[in-house]
One Martini backbone bead per residue (centre of mass of N, CA, C, O) as a GRO file, in nm:
protein
  190
    1GLU     BB    1   0.114  -0.008   0.021
    2PRO     BB    2   0.066   0.385  -0.020
    3VAL     BB    3   0.266   0.643   0.126
    4THR     BB    4   0.186   0.846   0.323
    5PRO     BB    5   0.175   1.146   0.474
    6PRO     BB    6   0.142   1.243   0.758
    7ALA     BB    7  -0.062   1.364   1.029
    8VAL     BB    8  -0.109   1.635   1.192
    9ALA     BB    9  -0.101   1.626   1.544
   10THR     BB   10   0.004   1.906   1.559
   11ILE     BB   11  -0.020   2.302   1.534
   12PRO     BB   12   0.193   2.534   1.506
   13ALA     BB   13   0.320   2.759   1.744
   14TYR     BB   14   0.395   3.093   1.801
   15PRO     BB   15   0.538   3.332   1.933
   16VAL     BB   16   0.661   3.586   1.806
   17GLY     BB   17   0.942   3.649   1.969
   18ALA     BB   18   1.033   3.372   1.919
   19ILE     BB   19   1.067   3.481   1.580
   20LEU     BB   20   1.234   3.723   1.655
   21ASP     BB   21   1.465   3.535   1.802
   22ASP     BB   22   1.563   3.366   1.563
   23ASP     BB   23   1.889   3.293   1.467
   24SER     BB   24   1.939   3.094   1.277
   25PRO     BB   25   1.915   2.933   0.977
   26MET     BB   26   1.871   2.929   0.723
   27PRO     BB   27   1.739   2.817   0.394
   28GLU     BB   28   1.857   2.694   0.077
   29ASP     BB   29   1.764   2.781  -0.186
   30LEU     BB   30   1.720   2.677  -0.483
   31LEU     BB   31   1.579   2.914  -0.631
   32ALA     BB   32   1.674   3.246  -0.617
   33PRO     BB   33   1.460   3.394  -0.485
   34ARG     BB   34   1.211   3.256  -0.365
   35ILE     BB   35   1.091   3.057  -0.608
   36LEU     BB   36   1.281   2.771  -0.455
   37THR     BB   37   1.214   2.583  -0.190
   38PRO     BB   38   1.216   2.381  -0.001
   39SER     BB   39   0.953   2.196  -0.045
   40GLY     BB   40   0.840   2.368  -0.269
   41LEU     BB   41   0.639   2.490  -0.450
   42ALA     BB   42   0.640   2.578  -0.883
   43VAL     BB   43   0.433   2.718  -1.120
   44PHE     BB   44   0.433   2.756  -1.447
   45GLY     BB   45   0.284   2.932  -1.711
   46GLY     BB   46   0.072   2.954  -2.012
   47ALA     BB   47   0.027   2.999  -2.391
   48PRO     BB   48   0.076   2.828  -2.572
   49LYS     BB   49   0.333   2.793  -2.794
   50VAL     BB   50   0.540   3.009  -2.525
   51GLY     BB   51   0.818   2.792  -2.431
   52LYS     BB   52   0.829   2.655  -2.141
   53SER     BB   53   0.969   2.438  -2.196
   54ASP     BB   54   1.240   2.542  -2.256
   55PHE     BB   55   1.270   2.735  -2.047
   56LEU     BB   56   1.298   2.470  -1.825
   57PHE     BB   57   1.511   2.368  -1.958
   58SER     BB   58   1.736   2.600  -1.911
   59LEU     BB   59   1.689   2.576  -1.571
   60LEU     BB   60   1.778   2.342  -1.525
   61VAL     BB   61   2.063   2.322  -1.640
   62HIS     BB   62   2.140   2.513  -1.479
   63ALA     BB   63   2.053   2.370  -1.183
   64ALA     BB   64   2.263   2.125  -1.240
   65ALA     BB   65   2.528   2.384  -1.260
   66GLY     BB   66   2.512   2.609  -1.087
   67ARG     BB   67   2.357   2.814  -1.227
   68PRO     BB   68   2.250   3.076  -1.345
   69PHE     BB   69   1.884   3.197  -1.444
   70LEU     BB   70   1.744   3.497  -1.495
   71GLY     BB   71   1.760   3.532  -1.154
   72PHE     BB   72   1.820   3.235  -1.104
   73ILE     BB   73   1.987   3.066  -0.785
   74PRO     BB   74   2.150   2.782  -0.759
   75PRO     BB   75   2.403   2.699  -0.485
   76ARG     BB   76   2.423   2.476  -0.664
   77PRO     BB   77   2.441   2.161  -0.819
   78LEU     BB   78   2.135   2.005  -0.885
   79ASN     BB   79   1.909   1.717  -0.817
   80VAL     BB   80   1.694   1.673  -1.191
   81PHE     BB   81   1.403   1.602  -1.203
   82CYS     BB   82   1.198   1.539  -1.555
   83LEU     BB   83   0.854   1.484  -1.646
   84GLN     BB   84   0.775   1.445  -1.953
   85THR     BB   85   0.469   1.499  -2.111
   86GLU     BB   86   0.521   1.545  -2.477
   87ILE     BB   87   0.783   1.507  -2.545
   88GLY     BB   88   0.957   1.286  -2.807
   89TYR     BB   89   1.284   1.206  -2.754
   90HIS     BB   90   1.337   1.311  -3.101
   91TYR     BB   91   1.173   1.578  -2.965
   92LEU     BB   92   1.427   1.638  -2.749
   93ARG     BB   93   1.736   1.583  -2.841
   94GLU     BB   94   1.702   1.814  -3.072
   95ARG     BB   95   1.651   2.041  -2.821
   96LEU     BB   96   1.872   1.973  -2.642
   97GLN     BB   97   2.123   2.025  -2.877
   98GLN     BB   98   1.988   2.317  -2.954
   99MET     BB   99   2.118   2.494  -2.684
  100ASP     BB  100   2.428   2.514  -2.653
  101ILE     BB  101   2.581   2.406  -2.424
  102ASP     BB  102   2.839   2.469  -2.188
  103PRO     BB  103   3.057   2.277  -2.157
  104GLU     BB  104   3.182   2.352  -1.895
  105ILE     BB  105   2.842   2.246  -1.764
  106LEU     BB  106   2.797   1.993  -1.908
  107PRO     BB  107   2.966   1.776  -1.681
  108LEU     BB  108   2.661   1.867  -1.443
  109VAL     BB  109   2.431   1.779  -1.623
  110ARG     BB  110   2.477   1.498  -1.734
  111LYS     BB  111   2.453   1.393  -1.420
  112ASN     BB  112   2.198   1.602  -1.266
  113LEU     BB  113   2.010   1.545  -1.551
  114VAL     BB  114   1.666   1.375  -1.545
  115ILE     BB  115   1.499   1.287  -1.865
  116THR     BB  116   1.206   1.223  -1.996
  117PRO     BB  117   1.022   1.091  -2.202
  118GLN     BB  118   0.737   1.063  -2.313
  119VAL     BB  119   0.461   1.055  -2.085
  120ARG     BB  120   0.177   0.819  -2.016
  121LEU     BB  121   0.013   0.926  -1.746
  122ILE     BB  122  -0.168   0.969  -1.432
  123LEU     BB  123  -0.130   1.089  -1.091
  124ASP     BB  124  -0.181   0.899  -0.914
  125ASP     BB  125  -0.080   0.585  -0.725
  126LYS     BB  126   0.058   0.467  -0.938
  127GLY     BB  127   0.198   0.692  -1.083
  128VAL     BB  128   0.359   0.749  -0.853
  129GLU     BB  129   0.517   0.461  -0.805
  130MET     BB  130   0.682   0.499  -1.076
  131VAL     BB  131   0.804   0.735  -1.036
  132ARG     BB  132   0.970   0.706  -0.807
  133GLU     BB  133   1.115   0.484  -0.929
  134THR     BB  134   1.278   0.596  -1.141
  135ILE     BB  135   1.447   0.780  -0.992
  136ALA     BB  136   1.611   0.589  -0.795
  137ARG     BB  137   1.741   0.489  -1.040
  138HIS     BB  138   1.872   0.777  -1.079
  139PHE     BB  139   1.904   0.819  -0.725
  140ASP     BB  140   1.894   0.923  -0.504
  141PRO     BB  141   1.618   1.051  -0.225
  142LYS     BB  142   1.808   1.255  -0.073
  143LEU     BB  143   1.936   1.418  -0.322
  144LEU     BB  144   1.767   1.518  -0.429
  145ASP     BB  145   1.586   1.838  -0.534
  146VAL     BB  146   1.396   1.871  -0.843
  147ILE     BB  147   1.046   1.860  -0.971
  148ALA     BB  148   0.979   1.793  -1.245
  149ILE     BB  149   0.637   1.892  -1.476
  150ASP     BB  150   0.553   1.803  -1.788
  151PRO     BB  151   0.327   1.902  -1.794
  152LEU     BB  152   0.122   1.924  -1.606
  153ARG     BB  153  -0.172   1.835  -1.763
  154ASN     BB  154  -0.108   1.525  -1.845
  155VAL     BB  155  -0.123   1.409  -1.476
  156PHE     BB  156  -0.410   1.508  -1.469
  157ASP     BB  157  -0.648   1.416  -1.173
  158ALA     BB  158  -0.921   1.491  -0.993
  159GLY     BB  159  -1.113   1.292  -0.992
  160GLU     BB  160  -1.372   1.403  -0.878
  161ASN     BB  161  -1.303   1.724  -0.830
  162GLY     BB  162  -1.268   1.795  -1.129
  163GLY     BB  163  -1.098   2.011  -1.349
  164GLU     BB  164  -0.777   2.239  -1.472
  165ASN     BB  165  -0.954   2.502  -1.425
  166ASP     BB  166  -1.023   2.391  -1.094
  167ASN     BB  167  -0.909   2.545  -0.798
  168THR     BB  168  -0.967   2.328  -0.628
  169ALA     BB  169  -0.865   2.068  -0.839
  170MET     BB  170  -0.581   2.105  -0.825
  171LEU     BB  171  -0.510   2.190  -0.493
  172ASN     BB  172  -0.572   1.856  -0.477
  173PHE     BB  173  -0.324   1.743  -0.656
  174LEU     BB  174  -0.082   1.888  -0.528
  175GLN     BB  175  -0.136   1.754  -0.336
  176GLU     BB  176  -0.220   1.408  -0.319
  177ARG     BB  177   0.015   1.422  -0.583
  178VAL     BB  178   0.310   1.601  -0.579
  179GLU     BB  179   0.331   1.613  -0.269
  180LYS     BB  180   0.365   1.280  -0.266
  181LEU     BB  181   0.602   1.259  -0.412
  182ARG     BB  182   0.721   1.483  -0.291
  183PHE     BB  183   0.752   1.255   0.031
  184LEU     BB  184   0.843   1.008  -0.140
  185VAL     BB  185   1.164   1.102  -0.183
  186ASN     BB  186   1.159   1.400  -0.077
  187PRO     BB  187   1.092   1.659   0.151
  188GLU     BB  188   1.322   1.896   0.067
  189ALA     BB  189   1.205   1.886  -0.197
  190GLY     BB  190   1.106   2.092  -0.523
   0.00000   0.00000   0.00000
């Protein structure tokens, strides 16, 4: 049976004075400044055919190399898994080869970035487990920093909660499917 995140036994609450007095170090952003934080979620959206996938690929290549990209700054080379659900292998290969990746960063990108070609699955309990297993074949899950899904709509499973344009259904999907995947792989991943 799939593992689900533990229920919250108590809700943490702090007096403001304790928060103001806390001088412990801040966790490093996965993509600074506060674009993607540990255990965080970022969603990039836009109209069809505006280049969301190309933007994401460029961002992920730079993140895997630990290099800034358009103001997004990783703290170090990140381990990145991208579930690509739209672009077939040969077209994915063509797009990545056309990126003309800087040879200086290529060794890190080759090692730290794993992308699936077009995958047809729904991110239901079975899909979550399949993706978790795929990630575990390529990375020590505790060391995975980022899980990217492109495009989200192709794996969207609202169940009985409505469609992808329904805010409640999408929130439920993000919490019950995407967050569950992150929790199962590495709770600190973004």
